[in-house]
Amino acid sequence: MKLFSALLSALFVFAATSFSALASDYKLGDLAIHKAYIPATVKSAPVAAGYLKITNNGKEDDRLVSVEADFSAKQQIHTMKMVDGIMRMRPLKDGIFIPGGGETVLKSGGDHLMFMKLSEPMQIGQMREVTLVFEKAGEVTIVMPVVDPSSQEDGEGDDHSGHSGHSEQTDEHSTHSH
Ligand SMILES: [Cu+2]
């Protein structure tokens, strides 16, 4: 009975929050943030990715410079690139450029938010608060729904294989030890 009501309220929260996530994108000055989501992770996964689209309706360029989240110990902004036939990720030290009057898409196989050292798995239906920090526009906290990875509309194949080489990759760039 207890489980059932917990399940029911979880469903309700999911329905309510997914509706609001769909209904209202986020605005911060001239920036608009849409279609933010985090693909669900398996239990042992140390990292999760985050994707979204940023539209810049102003004339001035801006830049996504950092990401904050309380469900991971460390957050980075990554890009993915083919190196010797293998998808590798690396941190973008200068963040992601958002041209004035243009848009930037963080998507599977390309630039993405990286949540490292997860405190718990990302489960389908959860809503995760993430703060995006922009060079000029300032910061905004958004709620990113955790979705079934196989339901990504713009999925371009299994490019998350690059994530397996992740910890070695980031050792070059970070001072923490594993
Ligand atoms: Cu990454």
mmCIF file with all atom_site columns, C-alpha atoms and ligand atoms in Angstrom, residues 78 89 112 114 163 166, ligand 1:
data_model
loop_
_atom_site.group_PDB
_atom_site.id
_atom_site.type_symbol
_atom_site.label_atom_id
_atom_site.label_alt_id
_atom_site.label_comp_id
_atom_site.label_asym_id
_atom_site.label_entity_id
_atom_site.label_seq_id
_atom_site.pdbx_PDB_ins_code
_atom_site.Cartn_x
_atom_site.Cartn_y
_atom_site.Cartn_z
_atom_site.occupancy
_atom_site.B_iso_or_equiv
_atom_site.pdbx_formal_charge
_atom_site.auth_seq_id
_atom_site.auth_comp_id
_atom_site.auth_asym_id
_atom_site.auth_atom_id
_atom_site.pdbx_PDB_model_num
ATOM   1 C  CA . HIS A 1 78  ? 32.392 18.898 -22.678 1.00 0.00 ? 78  HIS A CA 1
ATOM   2 C  CA . MET A 1 89  ? 35.398 13.845 -24.742 1.00 0.00 ? 89  MET A CA 1
ATOM   3 C  CA . HIS A 1 112 ? 27.182 18.501 -23.578 1.00 0.00 ? 112 HIS A CA 1
ATOM   4 C  CA . MET A 1 114 ? 28.866 16.498 -17.895 1.00 0.00 ? 114 MET A CA 1
ATOM   5 C  CA . HIS A 1 163 ? 31.866 7.923  -21.948 1.00 0.00 ? 163 HIS A CA 1
ATOM   6 C  CA . HIS A 1 166 ? 35.852 9.248  -19.614 1.00 0.00 ? 166 HIS A CA 1
HETATM 7 CU CU . CU  B 2 .   ? 31.385 14.340 -21.280 1.00 0.00 ? 1   CU  B CU 1
#
